[in-house]
Amino acid sequence: MEVVVCPSSEAAVTLTARLVEAEIRARPTAVLGLATGRTMEDVYAALVASGASFAGVTTFNLDEYVGLPPDDPNAYAAYMAHHLFARTDIDPDNTHLPDGMADDIARAAEDYEARITAAGGIDLQLLGIGETGHIGFNEPLSSLRSRTRDKILTPTTRAQNAAMFGGDPERVPARALTMGVGTILESRRLLLLACGQAKAEVVARAIEGPVTAAISASAIQFHNACQVVLDAEAASALQGRDYYDFIVCNEPKWDPHRDLLEIAST
Ligand code: F6R
């Protein structure tokens, strides 16, 4: 794992967007795994502004609320259309989200896994982290081998996402269809972004704590190509920060990307 701490959330967002942009410029037919949430909004704005072509890119989103039609403004399908898909040259046929309106949710979950496999797997999976430690909507005690399935959301997550639903946690759907932790870990590369003080404790538990189903994000410790980009606030509870900074500054693989590291330090 590589932990890159940026002085500001703006720098962390810019670095994350540049890493995704670099992936699709290097591999124009990349298969991207995408996340939603407030943290990602600025990443998508930066990607749109970069002018990078998504014409050959295929995407799979992590999750979708159960029971919200794709055109509901709070559905993640609508979020993605608004923040990214309608603003790029991506082929809508190549964008995929779990079908939270399916009559048979278990079958929709299986179908989603099959579609990821048919696309050749995910090259780069973008991740946020929830206050419960979830990645996707893998709430605490999700199996670290879990596959796409529907999960009940914790009261903490419904409160975290209430702002999009008029501030009322009760209006946040109770369930979501989400890639599993096992599904996420099969991506060839992981890129997790977290910003803000509210994420500091859970970020430290995910990166430095024991691997535990109580914090789904701790499973990223099993992945051999995982980058974590943080702003200073989200990094503020880390014990090993000096060492992580040392690694990034002295790691030869960053040498061709010094311009990216400059973003991380300004
Ligand atoms: C949503 C998702 C979630 C969010 C997480 C952080 O697709 O995967 O895991 O990334 O809840 O959300 P924000 O950025 O709103 O704090």
PDB file of C-alpha atoms and ligand atoms in Angstrom:
ATOM      1  CA  MET A   1       0.000   0.000   0.000  1.00  0.00           C
ATOM      2  CA  GLU A   2       1.103   3.520  -0.730  1.00  0.00           C
ATOM      3  CA  VAL A   3      -0.265   6.423   1.303  1.00  0.00           C
ATOM      4  CA  VAL A   4       0.060   9.890  -0.240  1.00  0.00           C
ATOM      5  CA  VAL A   5      -0.827  12.753   2.085  1.00  0.00           C
ATOM      6  CA  CYS A   6      -1.646  16.082   0.446  1.00  0.00           C
ATOM      7  CA  PRO A   7      -1.781  19.392   2.314  1.00  0.00           C
ATOM      8  CA  SER A   8      -5.306  20.231   1.157  1.00  0.00           C
ATOM      9  CA  SER A   9      -8.419  18.475  -0.072  1.00  0.00           C
ATOM     10  CA  GLU A  10      -8.036  20.344  -3.370  1.00  0.00           C
ATOM     11  CA  ALA A  11      -4.587  18.809  -3.877  1.00  0.00           C
ATOM     12  CA  ALA A  12      -5.837  15.333  -2.892  1.00  0.00           C
ATOM     13  CA  VAL A  13      -8.717  15.594  -5.362  1.00  0.00           C
ATOM     14  CA  THR A  14      -6.429  16.876  -8.131  1.00  0.00           C
ATOM     15  CA  LEU A  15      -3.919  14.091  -7.568  1.00  0.00           C
ATOM     16  CA  THR A  16      -6.669  11.436  -7.597  1.00  0.00           C
ATOM     17  CA  ALA A  17      -8.150  12.805 -10.815  1.00  0.00           C
ATOM     18  CA  ARG A  18      -4.695  12.917 -12.429  1.00  0.00           C
ATOM     19  CA  LEU A  19      -4.051   9.290 -11.467  1.00  0.00           C
ATOM     20  CA  VAL A  20      -7.328   8.225 -13.087  1.00  0.00           C
ATOM     21  CA  GLU A  21      -6.613  10.405 -16.115  1.00  0.00           C
ATOM     22  CA  ALA A  22      -3.146   8.839 -16.447  1.00  0.00           C
ATOM     23  CA  GLU A  23      -4.749   5.378 -16.395  1.00  0.00           C
ATOM     24  CA  ILE A  24      -7.171   6.116 -19.223  1.00  0.00           C
ATOM     25  CA  ARG A  25      -4.570   7.952 -21.301  1.00  0.00           C
ATOM     26  CA  ALA A  26      -2.225   4.956 -20.942  1.00  0.00           C
ATOM     27  CA  ARG A  27      -5.043   2.453 -21.511  1.00  0.00           C
ATOM     28  CA  PRO A  28      -7.844   4.041 -23.575  1.00  0.00           C
ATOM     29  CA  THR A  29     -10.012   0.917 -23.206  1.00  0.00           C
ATOM     30  CA  ALA A  30      -9.593   0.804 -19.428  1.00  0.00           C
ATOM     31  CA  VAL A  31     -12.306  -0.704 -17.253  1.00  0.00           C
ATOM     32  CA  LEU A  32     -12.859   1.681 -14.345  1.00  0.00           C
ATOM     33  CA  GLY A  33     -14.661   0.960 -11.098  1.00  0.00           C
ATOM     34  CA  LEU A  34     -16.356   4.147  -9.892  1.00  0.00           C
ATOM     35  CA  ALA A  35     -17.589   5.454  -6.555  1.00  0.00           C
ATOM     36  CA  THR A  36     -20.134   8.130  -5.725  1.00  0.00           C
ATOM     37  CA  GLY A  37     -20.548  10.419  -2.698  1.00  0.00           C
ATOM     38  CA  ARG A  38     -19.528  13.986  -2.012  1.00  0.00           C
ATOM     39  CA  THR A  39     -15.783  13.330  -2.076  1.00  0.00           C
ATOM     40  CA  MET A  40     -15.966  12.106  -5.665  1.00  0.00           C
ATOM     41  CA  GLU A  41     -17.910  15.070  -7.047  1.00  0.00           C
ATOM     42  CA  ASP A  42     -14.776  17.205  -7.352  1.00  0.00           C
ATOM     43  CA  VAL A  43     -12.787  14.292  -8.780  1.00  0.00           C
ATOM     44  CA  TYR A  44     -15.316  13.953 -11.594  1.00  0.00           C
ATOM     45  CA  ALA A  45     -15.314  17.729 -12.152  1.00  0.00           C
ATOM     46  CA  ALA A  46     -11.511  17.606 -12.498  1.00  0.00           C
ATOM     47  CA  LEU A  47     -11.700  14.632 -14.858  1.00  0.00           C
ATOM     48  CA  VAL A  48     -14.239  16.418 -17.044  1.00  0.00           C
ATOM     49  CA  ALA A  49     -12.047  19.550 -17.053  1.00  0.00           C
ATOM     50  CA  SER A  50      -9.019  17.470 -18.060  1.00  0.00           C
ATOM     51  CA  GLY A  51     -10.619  16.823 -21.444  1.00  0.00           C
ATOM     52  CA  ALA A  52      -9.506  13.181 -21.343  1.00  0.00           C
ATOM     53  CA  SER A  53     -11.425  10.937 -23.722  1.00  0.00           C
ATOM     54  CA  PHE A  54     -13.654   8.257 -22.231  1.00  0.00           C
ATOM     55  CA  ALA A  55     -14.699   7.001 -25.676  1.00  0.00           C
ATOM     56  CA  GLY A  56     -13.187   3.551 -25.162  1.00  0.00           C
ATOM     57  CA  VAL A  57     -13.638   3.364 -21.392  1.00  0.00           C
ATOM     58  CA  THR A  58     -16.012   0.955 -19.639  1.00  0.00           C
ATOM     59  CA  THR A  59     -17.256   1.714 -16.124  1.00  0.00           C
ATOM     60  CA  PHE A  60     -18.795  -0.248 -13.279  1.00  0.00           C
ATOM     61  CA  ASN A  61     -20.130   1.628 -10.278  1.00  0.00           C
ATOM     62  CA  LEU A  62     -19.746   0.186  -6.820  1.00  0.00           C
ATOM     63  CA  ASP A  63     -23.330   0.490  -5.730  1.00  0.00           C
ATOM     64  CA  GLU A  64     -26.887   1.689  -6.192  1.00  0.00           C
ATOM     65  CA  TYR A  65     -29.746   2.230  -3.757  1.00  0.00           C
ATOM     66  CA  VAL A  66     -32.448  -0.443  -3.824  1.00  0.00           C
ATOM     67  CA  GLY A  67     -35.818   0.969  -4.863  1.00  0.00           C
ATOM     68  CA  LEU A  68     -34.709   4.202  -6.551  1.00  0.00           C
ATOM     69  CA  PRO A  69     -35.319   4.357 -10.310  1.00  0.00           C
ATOM     70  CA  PRO A  70     -32.271   5.472 -12.330  1.00  0.00           C
ATOM     71  CA  ASP A  71     -33.845   8.858 -13.079  1.00  0.00           C
ATOM     72  CA  ASP A  72     -34.528   9.640  -9.417  1.00  0.00           C
ATOM     73  CA  PRO A  73     -32.214  12.598  -8.686  1.00  0.00           C
ATOM     74  CA  ASN A  74     -30.780  10.723  -5.689  1.00  0.00           C
ATOM     75  CA  ALA A  75     -30.087   7.514  -7.588  1.00  0.00           C
ATOM     76  CA  TYR A  76     -26.409   6.922  -8.229  1.00  0.00           C
ATOM     77  CA  ALA A  77     -27.266   6.432 -11.917  1.00  0.00           C
ATOM     78  CA  ALA A  78     -28.493  10.047 -11.957  1.00  0.00           C
ATOM     79  CA  TYR A  79     -25.449  11.179  -9.946  1.00  0.00           C
ATOM     80  CA  MET A  80     -23.086   9.588 -12.481  1.00  0.00           C
ATOM     81  CA  ALA A  81     -24.973  11.016 -15.460  1.00  0.00           C
ATOM     82  CA  HIS A  82     -24.838  14.463 -13.897  1.00  0.00           C
ATOM     83  CA  HIS A  83     -21.241  14.492 -12.695  1.00  0.00           C
ATOM     84  CA  LEU A  84     -19.470  12.464 -15.370  1.00  0.00           C
ATOM     85  CA  PHE A  85     -21.252  10.502 -18.070  1.00  0.00           C
ATOM     86  CA  ALA A  86     -23.207  13.345 -19.705  1.00  0.00           C
ATOM     87  CA  ARG A  87     -20.122  15.550 -19.621  1.00  0.00           C
ATOM     88  CA  THR A  88     -17.732  13.193 -21.404  1.00  0.00           C
ATOM     89  CA  ASP A  89     -17.677  11.244 -24.651  1.00  0.00           C
ATOM     90  CA  ILE A  90     -18.270   7.928 -22.857  1.00  0.00           C
ATOM     91  CA  ASP A  91     -20.573   5.474 -24.642  1.00  0.00           C
ATOM     92  CA  PRO A  92     -23.605   5.074 -22.322  1.00  0.00           C
ATOM     93  CA  ASP A  93     -23.736   1.391 -23.295  1.00  0.00           C
ATOM     94  CA  ASN A  94     -20.359   0.987 -21.601  1.00  0.00           C
ATOM     95  CA  THR A  95     -21.518   2.401 -18.250  1.00  0.00           C
ATOM     96  CA  HIS A  96     -22.844  -0.053 -15.676  1.00  0.00           C
ATOM     97  CA  LEU A  97     -24.522   0.303 -12.297  1.00  0.00           C
ATOM     98  CA  PRO A  98     -26.189  -2.406 -10.226  1.00  0.00           C
ATOM     99  CA  ASP A  99     -29.938  -2.574 -10.922  1.00  0.00           C
ATOM    100  CA  GLY A 100     -31.524  -1.496  -7.660  1.00  0.00           C
ATOM    101  CA  MET A 101     -34.992  -1.762  -9.236  1.00  0.00           C
ATOM    102  CA  ALA A 102     -34.701  -5.411 -10.238  1.00  0.00           C
ATOM    103  CA  ASP A 103     -37.554  -7.684  -9.190  1.00  0.00           C
ATOM    104  CA  ASP A 104     -34.998 -10.346  -8.410  1.00  0.00           C
ATOM    105  CA  ILE A 105     -32.176  -8.551  -6.585  1.00  0.00           C
ATOM    106  CA  ALA A 106     -30.100 -11.704  -6.056  1.00  0.00           C
ATOM    107  CA  ARG A 107     -30.183 -12.390  -9.782  1.00  0.00           C
ATOM    108  CA  ALA A 108     -29.306  -8.764 -10.591  1.00  0.00           C
ATOM    109  CA  ALA A 109     -26.306  -9.140  -8.285  1.00  0.00           C
ATOM    110  CA  GLU A 110     -25.151 -12.286 -10.077  1.00  0.00           C
ATOM    111  CA  ASP A 111     -25.658 -10.591 -13.421  1.00  0.00           C
ATOM    112  CA  TYR A 112     -23.515  -7.651 -12.283  1.00  0.00           C
ATOM    113  CA  GLU A 113     -20.664  -9.938 -11.334  1.00  0.00           C
ATOM    114  CA  ALA A 114     -20.988 -11.682 -14.723  1.00  0.00           C
ATOM    115  CA  ARG A 115     -20.841  -8.352 -16.550  1.00  0.00           C
ATOM    116  CA  ILE A 116     -17.639  -7.387 -14.706  1.00  0.00           C
ATOM    117  CA  THR A 117     -16.092 -10.727 -15.602  1.00  0.00           C
ATOM    118  CA  ALA A 118     -17.198 -10.435 -19.244  1.00  0.00           C
ATOM    119  CA  ALA A 119     -15.517  -7.011 -19.423  1.00  0.00           C
ATOM    120  CA  GLY A 120     -12.249  -8.635 -18.348  1.00  0.00           C
ATOM    121  CA  GLY A 121     -12.328  -7.380 -14.748  1.00  0.00           C
ATOM    122  CA  ILE A 122     -11.684  -3.897 -13.376  1.00  0.00           C
ATOM    123  CA  ASP A 123      -8.352  -2.215 -14.097  1.00  0.00           C
ATOM    124  CA  LEU A 124      -8.656   0.634 -11.597  1.00  0.00           C
ATOM    125  CA  GLN A 125     -11.213   0.833  -8.803  1.00  0.00           C
ATOM    126  CA  LEU A 126     -11.860   4.245  -7.276  1.00  0.00           C
ATOM    127  CA  LEU A 127     -12.965   4.104  -3.638  1.00  0.00           C
ATOM    128  CA  GLY A 128     -14.223   6.472  -0.977  1.00  0.00           C
ATOM    129  CA  ILE A 129     -14.642   5.454   2.658  1.00  0.00           C
ATOM    130  CA  GLY A 130     -17.702   5.889   4.826  1.00  0.00           C
ATOM    131  CA  GLU A 131     -17.704   6.811   8.496  1.00  0.00           C
ATOM    132  CA  THR A 132     -18.523   3.159   9.296  1.00  0.00           C
ATOM    133  CA  GLY A 133     -15.407   2.089   7.400  1.00  0.00           C
ATOM    134  CA  HIS A 134     -17.411   0.875   4.438  1.00  0.00           C
ATOM    135  CA  ILE A 135     -16.092   0.676   0.888  1.00  0.00           C
ATOM    136  CA  GLY A 136     -18.944   0.524  -1.559  1.00  0.00           C
ATOM    137  CA  PHE A 137     -21.821  -0.116   0.826  1.00  0.00           C
ATOM    138  CA  ASN A 138     -20.060  -2.971   2.598  1.00  0.00           C
ATOM    139  CA  GLU A 139     -21.176  -2.094   6.073  1.00  0.00           C
ATOM    140  CA  PRO A 140     -19.441  -3.532   9.165  1.00  0.00           C
ATOM    141  CA  LEU A 141     -19.290  -7.326   9.339  1.00  0.00           C
ATOM    142  CA  SER A 142     -19.535  -7.700   5.564  1.00  0.00           C
ATOM    143  CA  SER A 143     -17.541 -10.781   4.706  1.00  0.00           C
ATOM    144  CA  LEU A 144     -14.116  -9.892   3.374  1.00  0.00           C
ATOM    145  CA  ARG A 145     -14.893 -12.391   0.588  1.00  0.00           C
ATOM    146  CA  SER A 146     -18.370 -10.987  -0.133  1.00  0.00           C
ATOM    147  CA  ARG A 147     -19.673 -10.629  -3.674  1.00  0.00           C
ATOM    148  CA  THR A 148     -22.239  -8.236  -5.131  1.00  0.00           C
ATOM    149  CA  ARG A 149     -25.421  -8.422  -3.047  1.00  0.00           C
ATOM    150  CA  ASP A 150     -27.890  -6.173  -1.269  1.00  0.00           C
ATOM    151  CA  LYS A 151     -26.946  -4.833   2.145  1.00  0.00           C
ATOM    152  CA  ILE A 152     -28.921  -3.039   4.806  1.00  0.00           C
ATOM    153  CA  LEU A 153     -27.414   0.383   5.512  1.00  0.00           C
ATOM    154  CA  THR A 154     -26.388   1.358   9.026  1.00  0.00           C
ATOM    155  CA  PRO A 155     -28.062   4.325  10.745  1.00  0.00           C
ATOM    156  CA  THR A 156     -24.642   6.043  10.597  1.00  0.00           C
ATOM    157  CA  THR A 157     -24.513   5.730   6.801  1.00  0.00           C
ATOM    158  CA  ARG A 158     -28.107   6.880   6.392  1.00  0.00           C
ATOM    159  CA  ALA A 159     -27.288   9.902   8.553  1.00  0.00           C
ATOM    160  CA  GLN A 160     -24.063  10.512   6.573  1.00  0.00           C
ATOM    161  CA  ASN A 161     -26.050  10.562   3.317  1.00  0.00           C
ATOM    162  CA  ALA A 162     -29.142  12.366   4.635  1.00  0.00           C
ATOM    163  CA  ALA A 163     -28.081  15.741   3.230  1.00  0.00           C
ATOM    164  CA  MET A 164     -28.952  14.489  -0.270  1.00  0.00           C
ATOM    165  CA  PHE A 165     -32.416  13.506   0.984  1.00  0.00           C
ATOM    166  CA  GLY A 166     -33.525  16.782   2.527  1.00  0.00           C
ATOM    167  CA  GLY A 167     -31.586  16.129   5.732  1.00  0.00           C
ATOM    168  CA  ASP A 168     -33.859  13.251   6.781  1.00  0.00           C
ATOM    169  CA  PRO A 169     -32.072   9.898   7.346  1.00  0.00           C
ATOM    170  CA  GLU A 170     -35.443   8.123   7.137  1.00  0.00           C
ATOM    171  CA  ARG A 171     -35.703   9.167   3.495  1.00  0.00           C
ATOM    172  CA  VAL A 172     -32.377   7.523   2.641  1.00  0.00           C
ATOM    173  CA  PRO A 173     -33.190   4.080   1.198  1.00  0.00           C
ATOM    174  CA  ALA A 174     -32.663   1.324   3.734  1.00  0.00           C
ATOM    175  CA  ARG A 175     -30.808  -1.010   1.367  1.00  0.00           C
ATOM    176  CA  ALA A 176     -28.285  -0.853  -1.432  1.00  0.00           C
ATOM    177  CA  LEU A 177     -26.972  -3.275  -4.022  1.00  0.00           C
ATOM    178  CA  THR A 178     -23.202  -3.181  -3.709  1.00  0.00           C
ATOM    179  CA  MET A 179     -20.126  -4.903  -5.069  1.00  0.00           C
ATOM    180  CA  GLY A 180     -18.713  -7.109  -2.324  1.00  0.00           C
ATOM    181  CA  VAL A 181     -15.368  -6.688  -0.621  1.00  0.00           C
ATOM    182  CA  GLY A 182     -14.178  -9.764  -2.524  1.00  0.00           C
ATOM    183  CA  THR A 183     -15.350  -8.229  -5.801  1.00  0.00           C
ATOM    184  CA  ILE A 184     -13.474  -5.009  -5.035  1.00  0.00           C
ATOM    185  CA  LEU A 185     -10.284  -6.848  -4.097  1.00  0.00           C
ATOM    186  CA  GLU A 186     -10.225  -8.529  -7.525  1.00  0.00           C
ATOM    187  CA  SER A 187      -9.669  -5.161  -9.243  1.00  0.00           C
ATOM    188  CA  ARG A 188      -6.152  -4.906 -10.587  1.00  0.00           C
ATOM    189  CA  ARG A 189      -5.543  -1.580  -8.852  1.00  0.00           C
ATOM    190  CA  LEU A 190      -7.268   0.293  -6.002  1.00  0.00           C
ATOM    191  CA  LEU A 191      -7.278   4.061  -5.486  1.00  0.00           C
ATOM    192  CA  LEU A 192      -8.930   5.255  -2.282  1.00  0.00           C
ATOM    193  CA  LEU A 193      -9.521   8.954  -1.606  1.00  0.00           C
ATOM    194  CA  ALA A 194     -10.547  10.389   1.767  1.00  0.00           C
ATOM    195  CA  CYS A 195     -10.730  14.009   2.882  1.00  0.00           C
ATOM    196  CA  GLY A 196     -11.717  15.796   6.063  1.00  0.00           C
ATOM    197  CA  GLN A 197     -11.434  15.385   9.820  1.00  0.00           C
ATOM    198  CA  ALA A 198     -14.583  13.255  10.040  1.00  0.00           C
ATOM    199  CA  LYS A 199     -12.717  10.453   8.220  1.00  0.00           C
ATOM    200  CA  ALA A 200      -9.478  10.609  10.257  1.00  0.00           C
ATOM    201  CA  GLU A 201     -10.236   7.856  12.802  1.00  0.00           C
ATOM    202  CA  VAL A 202     -11.701   5.402  10.340  1.00  0.00           C
ATOM    203  CA  VAL A 203      -8.879   6.002   7.845  1.00  0.00           C
ATOM    204  CA  ALA A 204      -6.324   5.182  10.560  1.00  0.00           C
ATOM    205  CA  ARG A 205      -8.217   2.004  11.454  1.00  0.00           C
ATOM    206  CA  ALA A 206      -8.418   0.972   7.798  1.00  0.00           C
ATOM    207  CA  ILE A 207      -4.720   1.587   7.059  1.00  0.00           C
ATOM    208  CA  GLU A 208      -3.021   0.773  10.353  1.00  0.00           C
ATOM    209  CA  GLY A 209      -5.519  -1.267  12.305  1.00  0.00           C
ATOM    210  CA  PRO A 210      -5.924  -5.006  12.137  1.00  0.00           C
ATOM    211  CA  VAL A 211      -7.705  -6.351   9.074  1.00  0.00           C
ATOM    212  CA  THR A 212     -11.239  -6.878  10.301  1.00  0.00           C
ATOM    213  CA  ALA A 213     -14.714  -7.270   8.884  1.00  0.00           C
ATOM    214  CA  ALA A 214     -15.709  -4.571  11.384  1.00  0.00           C
ATOM    215  CA  ILE A 215     -13.946  -2.069   9.073  1.00  0.00           C
ATOM    216  CA  SER A 216     -14.465  -3.260   5.499  1.00  0.00           C
ATOM    217  CA  ALA A 217     -11.898  -0.800   4.178  1.00  0.00           C
ATOM    218  CA  SER A 218      -9.165  -2.566   6.169  1.00  0.00           C
ATOM    219  CA  ALA A 219      -9.383  -5.304   3.499  1.00  0.00           C
ATOM    220  CA  ILE A 220      -7.418  -3.033   1.154  1.00  0.00           C
ATOM    221  CA  GLN A 221      -4.364  -4.194   3.146  1.00  0.00           C
ATOM    222  CA  PHE A 222      -4.686  -7.485   1.230  1.00  0.00           C
ATOM    223  CA  HIS A 223      -4.298  -5.749  -2.129  1.00  0.00           C
ATOM    224  CA  ASN A 224      -0.890  -5.567  -3.733  1.00  0.00           C
ATOM    225  CA  ALA A 225      -1.541  -2.450  -5.843  1.00  0.00           C
ATOM    226  CA  CYS A 226      -3.349  -0.032  -3.601  1.00  0.00           C
ATOM    227  CA  GLN A 227      -2.876   3.726  -3.353  1.00  0.00           C
ATOM    228  CA  VAL A 228      -4.535   5.838  -0.687  1.00  0.00           C
ATOM    229  CA  VAL A 229      -4.721   9.602  -1.236  1.00  0.00           C
ATOM    230  CA  LEU A 230      -5.551  11.719   1.807  1.00  0.00           C
ATOM    231  CA  ASP A 231      -5.711  15.352   2.757  1.00  0.00           C
ATOM    232  CA  ALA A 232      -3.930  16.408   5.945  1.00  0.00           C
ATOM    233  CA  GLU A 233      -7.111  16.238   8.034  1.00  0.00           C
ATOM    234  CA  ALA A 234      -8.015  12.710   6.946  1.00  0.00           C
ATOM    235  CA  ALA A 235      -4.401  11.692   7.658  1.00  0.00           C
ATOM    236  CA  SER A 236      -4.278  13.318  11.083  1.00  0.00           C
ATOM    237  CA  ALA A 237      -4.794  10.148  13.162  1.00  0.00           C
ATOM    238  CA  LEU A 238      -2.150   8.078  11.342  1.00  0.00           C
ATOM    239  CA  GLN A 239       0.761   6.885  13.475  1.00  0.00           C
ATOM    240  CA  GLY A 240       3.193   6.209  10.636  1.00  0.00           C
ATOM    241  CA  ARG A 241       2.817   9.365   8.587  1.00  0.00           C
ATOM    242  CA  ASP A 242       6.580  10.204   8.496  1.00  0.00           C
ATOM    243  CA  TYR A 243       7.387   6.824   7.025  1.00  0.00           C
ATOM    244  CA  TYR A 244       4.616   7.042   4.412  1.00  0.00           C
ATOM    245  CA  ASP A 245       5.943  10.460   3.325  1.00  0.00           C
ATOM    246  CA  PHE A 246       9.477   9.053   3.178  1.00  0.00           C
ATOM    247  CA  ILE A 247       8.363   6.154   0.955  1.00  0.00           C
ATOM    248  CA  VAL A 248       6.572   8.410  -1.509  1.00  0.00           C
ATOM    249  CA  CYS A 249       9.541  10.807  -1.718  1.00  0.00           C
ATOM    250  CA  ASN A 250      12.080   8.007  -2.196  1.00  0.00           C
ATOM    251  CA  GLU A 251      10.159   5.538  -4.287  1.00  0.00           C
ATOM    252  CA  PRO A 252      11.672   5.303  -7.794  1.00  0.00           C
ATOM    253  CA  LYS A 253       8.351   4.424  -9.373  1.00  0.00           C
ATOM    254  CA  TRP A 254       7.190   7.983  -8.672  1.00  0.00           C
ATOM    255  CA  ASP A 255      10.167   9.458 -10.552  1.00  0.00           C
ATOM    256  CA  PRO A 256       8.456   9.615 -13.960  1.00  0.00           C
ATOM    257  CA  HIS A 257       5.499  11.216 -12.176  1.00  0.00           C
ATOM    258  CA  ARG A 258       7.264  13.985 -10.272  1.00  0.00           C
ATOM    259  CA  ASP A 259       4.700  16.448 -11.618  1.00  0.00           C
ATOM    260  CA  LEU A 260       2.021  14.467  -9.793  1.00  0.00           C
ATOM    261  CA  LEU A 261       3.994  14.553  -6.576  1.00  0.00           C
ATOM    262  CA  GLU A 262       4.278  18.298  -6.914  1.00  0.00           C
ATOM    263  CA  ILE A 263       0.492  18.403  -6.852  1.00  0.00           C
ATOM    264  CA  ALA A 264       0.621  16.368  -3.677  1.00  0.00           C
ATOM    265  CA  SER A 265       2.905  18.847  -1.968  1.00  0.00           C
ATOM    266  CA  THR A 266       1.252  22.123  -2.923  1.00  0.00           C
TER     267      THR A 266
HETATM  268  C1  F6R B   1     -20.614   5.296  -2.783  1.00  0.00           C
HETATM  269  C2  F6R B   1     -19.587   4.614  -2.009  1.00  0.00           C
HETATM  270  C3  F6R B   1     -19.339   4.969  -0.588  1.00  0.00           C
HETATM  271  C4  F6R B   1     -18.758   6.372  -0.436  1.00  0.00           C
HETATM  272  C5  F6R B   1     -18.535   6.705   1.039  1.00  0.00           C
HETATM  273  C6  F6R B   1     -17.972   8.103   1.226  1.00  0.00           C
HETATM  274  O1  F6R B   1     -20.606   4.809  -4.126  1.00  0.00           O
HETATM  275  O2  F6R B   1     -18.961   3.766  -2.535  1.00  0.00           O
HETATM  276  O3  F6R B   1     -18.471   4.016  -0.042  1.00  0.00           O
HETATM  277  O4  F6R B   1     -17.546   6.447  -1.139  1.00  0.00           O
HETATM  278  O5  F6R B   1     -19.746   6.601   1.729  1.00  0.00           O
HETATM  279  O6  F6R B   1     -18.941   9.039   0.877  1.00  0.00           O
HETATM  280  P1  F6R B   1     -18.633  10.620   0.967  1.00  0.00           P
HETATM  281  O7  F6R B   1     -17.622  10.915  -0.072  1.00  0.00           O
HETATM  282  O8  F6R B   1     -19.959  11.262   0.658  1.00  0.00           O
HETATM  283  O9  F6R B   1     -18.136  10.878   2.347  1.00  0.00           O
END
